Coordinates of C-alpha atoms in Angstrom, one line a residue:
Chain A
M1 CA 91.3 -12.3 -38.3
S2 CA 88.6 -9.8 -37.5
S3 CA 88.6 -6.5 -39.1
T4 CA 88.5 -3.6 -36.6
E5 CA 88.2 0.1 -36.8
Q6 CA 88.7 2.7 -34.2
G7 CA 85.2 3.8 -33.1
T8 CA 84.1 6.7 -31.2
S9 CA 82.2 6.9 -28.0
S10 CA 79.1 8.2 -29.9
A11 CA 75.9 6.1 -29.9
A12 CA 76.2 5.0 -33.5
P13 CA 78.9 2.5 -33.9
A14 CA 81.6 3.2 -36.5
E15 CA 81.3 1.3 -39.8
P16 CA 83.8 -1.5 -39.6
T17 CA 86.0 -2.2 -42.5
T18 CA 85.8 -5.6 -44.1
A19 CA 88.8 -7.6 -45.0
P20 CA 88.9 -11.0 -46.6
E21 CA 88.2 -13.6 -43.9
S22 CA 90.6 -16.1 -45.5
A23 CA 91.8 -17.3 -48.9
A24 CA 89.4 -20.3 -49.0
A25 CA 86.0 -18.7 -48.7
P26 CA 83.2 -21.0 -47.6
E27 CA 80.6 -22.0 -50.1
V28 CA 77.7 -20.7 -48.1
P29 CA 78.1 -17.1 -47.1
E30 CA 78.9 -16.8 -43.4
S31 CA 76.9 -14.6 -41.0
F32 CA 78.8 -11.8 -39.2
Y33 CA 78.1 -10.1 -36.0
Y34 CA 79.6 -7.1 -34.3
V35 CA 81.0 -6.5 -30.9
H36 CA 82.6 -3.6 -29.1
G37 CA 84.3 -3.1 -25.8
K38 CA 84.9 -0.1 -23.5
D39 CA 86.9 1.7 -26.3
K40 CA 83.9 1.4 -28.7
V41 CA 86.1 -0.2 -31.4
V42 CA 83.8 -2.4 -33.4
H43 CA 85.0 -5.9 -34.2
K44 CA 83.4 -7.8 -37.0
V45 CA 83.3 -11.5 -36.1
S46 CA 81.9 -14.5 -37.9
A47 CA 79.1 -16.5 -36.3
G48 CA 81.5 -19.5 -36.5
A49 CA 84.1 -17.8 -34.4
L50 CA 81.6 -16.5 -31.9
Q51 CA 80.4 -20.1 -31.3
H52 CA 83.2 -20.3 -28.7
S53 CA 81.4 -17.8 -26.5
A54 CA 78.3 -19.4 -24.9
L55 CA 77.1 -15.9 -23.9
I56 CA 77.3 -14.4 -27.4
H57 CA 76.0 -17.6 -29.0
G58 CA 73.0 -17.4 -26.7
M59 CA 72.4 -13.7 -27.5
I60 CA 72.5 -14.4 -31.3
S61 CA 70.1 -17.4 -30.9
N62 CA 67.7 -15.3 -28.8
L63 CA 67.8 -12.1 -30.9
G64 CA 67.5 -13.7 -34.3
Y65 CA 69.2 -10.6 -36.0
T66 CA 69.5 -10.2 -39.7
E67 CA 73.0 -9.1 -40.9
E68 CA 71.8 -5.5 -41.2
Q69 CA 70.3 -5.5 -37.7
A70 CA 73.5 -7.0 -36.4
K71 CA 75.6 -4.4 -38.1
A72 CA 73.5 -1.6 -36.7
N73 CA 73.5 -3.1 -33.2
P74 CA 76.9 -4.3 -32.1
F75 CA 76.9 -6.3 -28.9
P76 CA 78.3 -3.9 -26.3
F77 CA 80.7 -5.2 -23.7
E78 CA 81.4 -2.0 -21.8
N79 CA 83.1 -3.9 -19.0
I80 CA 85.8 -5.3 -21.2
D81 CA 88.8 -3.2 -22.3
G82 CA 89.2 -2.8 -26.0
D83 CA 92.5 -4.6 -26.4
I84 CA 91.4 -7.5 -24.2
L85 CA 88.3 -7.9 -26.4
Q86 CA 90.6 -7.8 -29.4
M87 CA 92.6 -10.7 -27.9
V88 CA 89.4 -12.7 -27.3
V89 CA 88.2 -12.0 -30.9
D90 CA 91.5 -13.0 -32.3
W91 CA 91.5 -16.2 -30.3
C92 CA 88.0 -17.1 -31.4
N93 CA 88.9 -16.4 -35.1
Q94 CA 92.1 -18.5 -34.8
H95 CA 90.2 -21.4 -33.3
K96 CA 87.1 -21.1 -35.5
G97 CA 85.8 -24.6 -36.4
K98 CA 89.0 -26.2 -35.1
P99 CA 89.6 -28.6 -32.2
T100 CA 91.3 -26.6 -29.5
P101 CA 94.9 -27.7 -28.8
P102 CA 96.0 -28.9 -25.3
E103 CA 98.3 -25.9 -25.0
D104 CA 98.0 -22.3 -26.2
T105 CA 101.2 -20.4 -26.4
N106 CA 99.6 -17.1 -27.7
L107 CA 98.2 -16.0 -24.4
P108 CA 99.5 -12.8 -22.8
K109 CA 102.4 -13.2 -20.5
Q110 CA 101.9 -10.0 -18.6
K111 CA 100.1 -10.9 -15.4
E112 CA 97.8 -7.9 -15.3
K113 CA 96.6 -8.4 -18.9
L114 CA 96.1 -12.1 -18.2
F115 CA 93.9 -11.5 -15.2
D116 CA 91.8 -9.0 -17.2
L117 CA 91.6 -11.6 -20.0
V118 CA 90.5 -14.2 -17.4
L119 CA 87.6 -12.0 -16.2
A120 CA 86.6 -11.2 -19.8
V121 CA 86.7 -14.8 -20.9
N122 CA 84.7 -15.9 -17.9
Y123 CA 82.1 -13.2 -18.6
L124 CA 81.9 -14.3 -22.2
E125 CA 81.7 -17.9 -21.2
I126 CA 84.5 -19.2 -23.5
K127 CA 85.2 -22.5 -21.7
E128 CA 88.4 -23.6 -23.6
L129 CA 90.1 -20.3 -23.4
L130 CA 89.3 -20.0 -19.7
T131 CA 91.0 -23.3 -19.2
Y132 CA 94.1 -22.1 -20.9
C133 CA 94.1 -18.8 -19.0
C134 CA 93.7 -20.6 -15.7
K135 CA 96.6 -22.8 -16.5
Q136 CA 98.7 -19.8 -17.4
V137 CA 97.7 -18.1 -14.2
A138 CA 98.8 -21.3 -12.3
M139 CA 102.1 -21.2 -14.2
M140 CA 102.9 -17.8 -12.8
V141 CA 103.6 -19.2 -9.4
K142 CA 105.0 -22.6 -10.3
G143 CA 107.7 -23.5 -7.7
K144 CA 107.4 -20.2 -5.9
S145 CA 107.5 -19.7 -2.1
P146 CA 104.5 -18.3 -0.2
E147 CA 106.3 -14.9 0.0
E148 CA 107.0 -14.9 -3.7
I149 CA 103.4 -15.8 -4.5
R150 CA 102.1 -13.0 -2.3
E151 CA 104.3 -10.6 -4.2
I152 CA 103.4 -11.9 -7.7
W153 CA 99.7 -12.1 -7.1
M154 CA 99.6 -9.1 -4.8
I155 CA 97.9 -11.0 -2.0
P156 CA 97.5 -8.9 1.1
T157 CA 98.7 -10.4 4.4
D158 CA 96.1 -11.2 7.0
A159 CA 97.2 -8.1 8.9
E160 CA 96.7 -5.9 5.8
D161 CA 93.3 -7.5 5.2
E162 CA 92.2 -6.8 8.7
A163 CA 93.4 -3.2 8.5
A164 CA 91.5 -2.7 5.2
E165 CA 88.4 -4.3 6.7
K166 CA 88.6 -2.0 9.8
E167 CA 89.1 1.1 7.5
A168 CA 86.1 0.1 5.4
K169 CA 83.9 -0.4 8.5
K170 CA 85.0 3.0 9.8
R171 CA 84.2 4.6 6.5
A172 CA 80.8 2.9 6.3
G173 CA 80.1 4.1 9.9
K174 CA 81.0 7.7 9.0
E175 CA 78.9 7.6 5.9
A176 CA 75.9 6.2 7.8
A177 CA 76.3 8.9 10.5
G178 CA 76.4 11.5 7.7
E179 CA 73.2 10.2 6.1
T180 CA 71.4 10.2 9.5
A181 CA 72.5 13.7 10.1
A182 CA 71.3 14.8 6.7
A183 CA 68.0 13.0 7.2
A184 CA 67.5 14.8 10.5
G185 CA 68.3 18.1 8.9
D186 CA 65.7 17.4 6.1
A187 CA 63.1 16.6 8.7
K188 CA 63.6 20.0 10.5
Chain B
M1 CA 88.2 -4.1 -15.5
T2 CA 86.1 -2.4 -13.0
G3 CA 86.0 1.2 -12.1
K4 CA 88.3 2.5 -14.8
S5 CA 87.0 5.7 -16.4
S6 CA 89.7 6.2 -19.0
T7 CA 89.6 4.4 -22.4
D8 CA 93.4 3.9 -22.0
P9 CA 93.5 0.6 -20.1
I10 CA 95.3 0.6 -16.8
Y11 CA 96.1 -3.0 -15.8
D12 CA 95.8 -3.2 -12.1
T13 CA 93.8 -6.3 -12.0
N14 CA 95.4 -9.2 -10.0
W15 CA 94.6 -12.3 -8.0
P16 CA 92.6 -10.5 -5.3
D17 CA 90.2 -9.2 -8.0
M18 CA 89.3 -12.6 -9.2
P19 CA 86.0 -14.0 -8.0
P20 CA 86.3 -17.2 -5.9
E21 CA 85.0 -19.5 -8.7
I22 CA 87.8 -18.3 -11.0
K23 CA 90.4 -18.7 -8.2
L24 CA 89.2 -22.2 -7.7
K25 CA 89.6 -23.0 -11.4
C26 CA 93.2 -21.7 -11.2
I27 CA 93.9 -23.6 -8.0
R28 CA 92.8 -26.8 -9.7
K29 CA 95.6 -26.2 -12.2
L30 CA 98.2 -25.7 -9.5
K31 CA 100.7 -28.4 -8.6
F32 CA 100.2 -29.7 -5.1
R33 CA 103.4 -28.1 -3.8
D34 CA 102.2 -24.7 -5.2
R35 CA 98.8 -25.2 -3.5
L36 CA 100.7 -25.7 -0.3
S37 CA 102.6 -22.5 -0.8
L38 CA 99.4 -20.6 -1.8
R39 CA 97.6 -21.7 1.4
C40 CA 100.4 -20.2 3.4
T41 CA 99.9 -16.7 2.0
A42 CA 96.7 -15.7 3.8
K43 CA 93.8 -17.1 5.7
A44 CA 91.3 -16.5 2.8
E45 CA 93.6 -18.3 0.3
R46 CA 94.1 -21.2 2.8
S47 CA 90.4 -21.8 3.1
L48 CA 89.9 -21.6 -0.6
V49 CA 92.7 -24.1 -1.3
D50 CA 91.5 -26.4 1.4
S51 CA 88.0 -26.5 -0.1
Q52 CA 89.4 -28.2 -3.2
K53 CA 90.0 -31.9 -3.5
I54 CA 93.0 -33.0 -5.5
D55 CA 93.3 -36.1 -7.6
F56 CA 96.5 -38.1 -7.4
T57 CA 97.2 -41.0 -9.6
K58 CA 99.6 -42.4 -7.1
G59 CA 100.7 -41.7 -3.5
M60 CA 103.6 -43.5 -1.8
F61 CA 104.3 -43.3 1.9
W62 CA 107.2 -45.1 3.4
G63 CA 109.0 -45.1 6.7
T64 CA 111.0 -46.7 9.4
D65 CA 111.5 -45.8 13.0
K66 CA 114.1 -43.3 11.7
F67 CA 112.4 -41.4 8.9
L68 CA 109.2 -41.0 6.9
G69 CA 108.8 -40.1 3.3
L70 CA 106.1 -39.5 0.7
M71 CA 105.9 -39.1 -3.0
L72 CA 102.8 -37.9 -4.8
Y73 CA 102.0 -38.2 -8.5
R74 CA 99.3 -36.4 -10.5
D75 CA 98.4 -37.6 -14.1
N76 CA 101.3 -40.1 -13.6
H77 CA 103.8 -37.2 -13.2
F78 CA 105.8 -36.7 -10.1
D79 CA 104.3 -33.7 -8.2
V80 CA 105.8 -33.5 -4.8
G81 CA 108.0 -35.5 -2.5
K82 CA 109.2 -35.1 1.1
C83 CA 111.4 -37.1 3.3
S84 CA 111.8 -36.3 7.0
A85 CA 114.0 -37.5 9.8
D86 CA 111.5 -35.9 12.2
I87 CA 109.0 -38.8 12.5
K88 CA 107.1 -37.2 15.3
E89 CA 105.1 -34.4 14.0
E90 CA 105.8 -32.6 10.7
P91 CA 105.3 -35.5 8.2
F92 CA 102.1 -36.6 10.0
K93 CA 100.8 -33.1 9.8
L94 CA 101.3 -33.1 6.1
M95 CA 99.9 -36.6 5.8
N96 CA 96.7 -35.6 7.7
Y97 CA 96.3 -32.7 5.3
I98 CA 96.7 -35.0 2.3
K99 CA 94.1 -37.3 3.8
K100 CA 91.7 -34.3 3.9
V101 CA 92.2 -33.2 0.3
G102 CA 93.7 -36.1 -1.6
V103 CA 91.7 -38.5 -3.8
F104 CA 94.0 -41.4 -4.8
E105 CA 93.8 -43.8 -7.6
N106 CA 96.6 -45.8 -6.1
L107 CA 98.0 -45.5 -2.6
Q108 CA 101.1 -47.4 -1.4
F109 CA 102.5 -47.8 2.1
T110 CA 105.9 -49.3 2.8
C111 CA 106.7 -49.2 6.5
G112 CA 107.8 -50.6 9.7
S113 CA 106.2 -49.6 13.0
S114 CA 106.2 -45.9 12.1
F115 CA 102.5 -45.2 11.8
T116 CA 101.0 -47.0 14.7
D117 CA 103.6 -45.5 17.1
N118 CA 102.6 -42.0 16.2
Q119 CA 99.9 -40.5 18.4
Q120 CA 98.9 -37.9 15.8
F121 CA 98.3 -40.6 13.2
V122 CA 96.4 -42.7 15.6
T123 CA 94.1 -39.9 16.9
D124 CA 93.5 -38.0 13.6
I125 CA 90.0 -38.7 12.4
E126 CA 90.6 -37.8 8.7
L127 CA 90.5 -40.8 6.4
F128 CA 92.3 -41.5 3.1
T129 CA 90.2 -41.7 -0.1
A130 CA 91.6 -44.3 -2.5
R131 CA 90.5 -46.7 -5.1
Q132 CA 93.5 -49.1 -4.8
I133 CA 95.7 -49.6 -1.9
E134 CA 99.0 -51.5 -1.5
F135 CA 100.8 -52.4 1.6
D136 CA 104.3 -53.7 2.1
V137 CA 104.5 -53.7 5.8
Y138 CA 106.4 -55.5 8.6
N139 CA 103.7 -55.8 11.1
N140 CA 100.0 -56.6 11.4
A141 CA 99.2 -53.5 13.5
N142 CA 100.2 -51.2 10.6
V143 CA 98.1 -53.0 8.1
V144 CA 95.0 -52.9 10.3
A145 CA 95.7 -49.3 11.4
L146 CA 96.1 -48.1 7.9
L147 CA 93.1 -50.0 6.6
R148 CA 91.0 -48.3 9.3
K149 CA 92.2 -44.9 8.0
M150 CA 90.5 -45.5 4.7
K151 CA 87.1 -44.3 3.5
D152 CA 84.7 -46.7 1.9
G153 CA 84.8 -47.3 -1.8
I154 CA 88.1 -49.2 -2.0
E155 CA 88.2 -51.5 -5.1
S156 CA 91.4 -53.3 -4.6
I157 CA 93.7 -54.1 -1.6
K158 CA 97.2 -55.6 -2.2
I159 CA 99.2 -56.8 0.9
D160 CA 102.8 -57.9 0.7
F161 CA 103.8 -59.9 3.8
H162 CA 107.3 -60.8 4.8
I163 CA 107.8 -64.5 5.6
E164 CA 110.0 -63.8 8.6
M165 CA 107.2 -61.8 10.3
E166 CA 104.0 -63.0 12.0
Y167 CA 100.7 -61.6 11.0
S168 CA 97.2 -62.1 12.3
L169 CA 94.8 -62.7 9.4
D170 CA 91.8 -62.6 11.8
E171 CA 92.5 -59.0 12.6
I172 CA 92.7 -58.1 9.0
L173 CA 89.5 -59.9 8.1
A174 CA 87.7 -58.0 10.8
V175 CA 88.2 -54.7 9.0
S176 CA 85.1 -53.8 7.0
H177 CA 87.0 -52.6 4.0
V178 CA 88.5 -56.1 3.6
Q179 CA 85.1 -57.7 4.0
N180 CA 83.6 -55.6 1.2
V181 CA 86.4 -55.1 -1.3
P182 CA 85.9 -56.6 -4.8
Y183 CA 89.5 -57.7 -5.1
W184 CA 92.2 -58.3 -2.6
H185 CA 95.3 -60.4 -2.3
I186 CA 98.1 -61.3 0.1
K187 CA 101.6 -62.0 -1.3
D188 CA 104.0 -64.2 0.6
Y189 CA 101.6 -65.5 3.2
N190 CA 103.1 -68.3 5.2
E191 CA 100.1 -70.1 6.8
T192 CA 97.6 -72.5 5.4
D193 CA 94.5 -70.9 6.8
S194 CA 93.8 -68.0 4.4
L195 CA 91.6 -69.7 1.9
R196 CA 89.4 -71.3 4.6
K197 CA 89.1 -68.1 6.5
V198 CA 88.3 -65.8 3.6
A199 CA 85.7 -68.2 2.2
Q200 CA 84.1 -68.5 5.6
M201 CA 84.1 -64.7 5.9
W202 CA 82.4 -64.4 2.5
I203 CA 79.8 -67.0 3.5
D204 CA 79.1 -65.2 6.8
K205 CA 78.9 -61.8 5.1
N206 CA 76.9 -63.1 2.1
S207 CA 79.5 -61.5 -0.2
E208 CA 78.6 -60.5 -3.8
V209 CA 79.3 -62.4 -7.0
G210 CA 82.7 -61.2 -8.3
C211 CA 84.5 -60.9 -5.0
T212 CA 88.0 -62.2 -5.5
F213 CA 90.9 -63.1 -3.2
Q214 CA 94.3 -64.3 -4.2
V215 CA 97.2 -65.5 -2.1
S216 CA 100.7 -66.7 -2.7
I217 CA 102.1 -69.1 -0.1
E218 CA 105.8 -69.0 0.2
E219 CA 106.7 -72.1 2.1
K220 CA 103.9 -74.0 3.8
D221 CA 102.1 -76.8 1.9
G222 CA 98.4 -77.7 2.7
S223 CA 96.2 -74.7 2.1
F224 CA 94.1 -76.6 -0.5
E225 CA 93.6 -79.6 1.9
V226 CA 92.7 -77.3 4.8
F227 CA 90.0 -75.7 2.6
L228 CA 88.7 -79.1 1.5
E229 CA 88.5 -80.4 5.0
H230 CA 86.8 -77.4 6.4
F231 CA 84.1 -77.3 3.7
T232 CA 83.6 -81.1 3.2
D233 CA 79.8 -80.8 3.5
R234 CA 79.6 -77.9 1.1
I235 CA 81.5 -79.3 -1.8
V236 CA 79.7 -79.1 -5.2
S237 CA 82.6 -80.4 -7.3
K238 CA 86.4 -80.9 -7.0
N239 CA 89.5 -81.9 -8.9
E240 CA 93.2 -81.3 -8.4
K241 CA 93.0 -77.7 -9.5
R242 CA 89.6 -76.6 -8.3
V243 CA 87.0 -76.9 -5.5
R244 CA 83.5 -75.5 -5.8
I245 CA 81.4 -75.1 -2.7
H246 CA 77.9 -73.7 -2.1
T247 CA 77.2 -70.8 0.2
N248 CA 74.1 -70.0 2.3
H249 CA 72.8 -68.0 -0.7
P250 CA 71.1 -70.0 -3.3
D251 CA 72.5 -67.9 -6.2
R252 CA 76.2 -67.9 -5.1
H253 CA 79.0 -70.5 -5.0
I254 CA 82.6 -70.1 -4.1
L255 CA 85.3 -71.4 -6.4
L256 CA 88.8 -72.1 -5.3
E257 CA 91.4 -72.4 -8.0
R258 CA 95.0 -73.4 -7.7
G259 CA 97.4 -71.8 -10.2
L260 CA 98.9 -74.8 -12.0
N261 CA 100.2 -74.9 -15.6
D262 CA 103.3 -75.9 -17.6
Y263 CA 105.3 -73.3 -15.7
V264 CA 103.9 -73.7 -12.2
E265 CA 103.9 -77.2 -11.0
D266 CA 102.3 -79.0 -8.1
D267 CA 105.4 -79.1 -5.9
D268 CA 106.6 -75.6 -6.7
F269 CA 106.8 -72.7 -4.3
P270 CA 105.3 -70.2 -4.1
Q271 CA 101.9 -71.7 -4.5
F272 CA 99.2 -69.5 -6.0
F273 CA 95.5 -69.7 -5.2
R274 CA 92.5 -67.7 -6.2
L275 CA 89.0 -67.6 -4.5
L276 CA 86.0 -66.2 -6.3
V277 CA 82.3 -65.8 -5.5
I278 CA 80.6 -67.1 -8.7
P279 CA 77.0 -67.4 -9.7
T280 CA 75.5 -70.8 -9.0
G281 CA 74.6 -71.1 -12.7
M282 CA 78.2 -70.8 -13.9
K283 CA 79.3 -73.8 -16.0
E284 CA 82.6 -75.5 -15.8
S285 CA 83.2 -74.7 -19.4
E286 CA 83.2 -71.0 -18.4
Y287 CA 86.1 -71.4 -16.0
D288 CA 89.2 -69.3 -16.7
E289 CA 91.9 -71.7 -17.8
N290 CA 94.6 -69.0 -18.0
C291 CA 96.1 -68.8 -14.6
K292 CA 99.1 -66.9 -15.8
E293 CA 97.2 -63.7 -15.9
W294 CA 95.9 -63.8 -12.4
I295 CA 99.3 -65.1 -11.1
C296 CA 100.9 -62.1 -12.6
K297 CA 98.5 -59.8 -10.8
I298 CA 99.7 -61.0 -7.5
D299 CA 103.4 -61.6 -8.5
P300 CA 104.3 -59.6 -11.6
E301 CA 107.9 -60.8 -11.6
Y302 CA 107.1 -64.5 -11.4
Y303 CA 107.1 -65.0 -15.1
D304 CA 110.4 -64.0 -16.7
D305 CA 108.6 -62.7 -19.8
H306 CA 106.4 -60.4 -17.8
D307 CA 106.8 -56.8 -18.5
S308 CA 107.3 -55.2 -15.1
E309 CA 108.3 -51.8 -16.4
S310 CA 106.9 -49.0 -14.3
S311 CA 104.6 -46.6 -16.0
F312 CA 105.6 -43.9 -13.7
E313 CA 108.4 -41.7 -14.8
E314 CA 111.4 -41.0 -12.6
H315 CA 111.4 -37.6 -11.0
D316 CA 114.3 -35.3 -11.3
D317 CA 116.5 -34.2 -8.5
E318 CA 114.8 -30.9 -8.0
D319 CA 114.4 -29.7 -4.5
D320 CA 111.5 -31.7 -3.1
D321 CA 111.0 -29.7 0.0
V322 CA 107.6 -28.3 0.4
D323 CA 106.2 -25.5 2.5
F324 CA 103.6 -26.8 4.8
R325 CA 102.5 -24.8 7.8

């Protein structure tokens, strides 16, 4: 598992604590990198675990960081909530260097968390985990009627969609009119 | 994930927040019946669902003049089934949708006059996409109508006739899918003209090496003789089991084989025949002496020791009704 420490929102990332990676240490010392999400909590993750993420793997390859540089410059993922990033890091660690199983029972069952996880995993380009997540999303509506699906996935009806669209257009029109008036005032 | 200012996460993300490419990935994981439900929720979801093809390992359509039914399998598991006594509109509406999105490994039709009598089926321009198709039908018009509702790319056509019914082979041979398919067979044919007509069609269409046709004749003797007589001036070699003729293409011959061995004897019925387009250079020593294998392909139950167990699991008695609007 990764070691994590509550960080602050200051520019300098908090020093992560290090815990033994596993009982059987590899012969060649492993490289570690650091990531943090919106909550600034820094996660120390091995290069092996990060291989799952095509995005991070690409960043590592391109930057060519030394361990010190990596420590001083955690990869920031400000668009990912801290606990979602924690889930991703945990999954990467659990599946480090292992063939991924056909099912994954450790995925969150709460639908809102699952959707956030899907977005994060898609952003981080973790193909296998995305496949599991999408399967889990599909399972949420297994055997459900259209009305039940609409409720579970909060799908607006066509009427609600149209109303929202009208409202958005109205708002945009008002904003545009306001900008024009302001511009005319400036010109005077 | 977007637009939240607090570090305390508020999970308000849901399906509508997903980008279309993620939605499509999830839709691919949905069972067909759930896709049908999702497409009923809103216009946007409908167009997304309808943009996705769906692979079926097997599709079965059956019907009489009283009812129509279908069963669909994905990854060899039962996915959805529907049986309807309304043979006028609803099942055809669903069938036409399946034609639009379904990609079938194996497609089976067992039916009476139910398809050709339906205006919606006849006029709909969508076509089925399938690698293998099987027919167990009681009239010629259904075979021809269904064959014409198929896209190109069929690799195998299996037709079961019923000896009490009359069929027109000429109409079937006129369908382009039949002319181009690598393998096809007719089980329980009861005329002597099939070998002659298929070989002539292959000669006229200059068919490729590898094209194969098999037929089992239920009652009438004489198919072999009719073939010999028709192609007398093309014969390259012949014996009691095989006739080889030349075509108009210098590199291609046609080989007719009769299925005879210790188990299937000369005066037995059904009689089994196989026609193949072979390369001119093929030697007699290269002929396939094991007719049991190809006989089993057309009639899996002919040999008692043949394992005819279905690889498809039985589906449970869950409510098969699907929401299709």
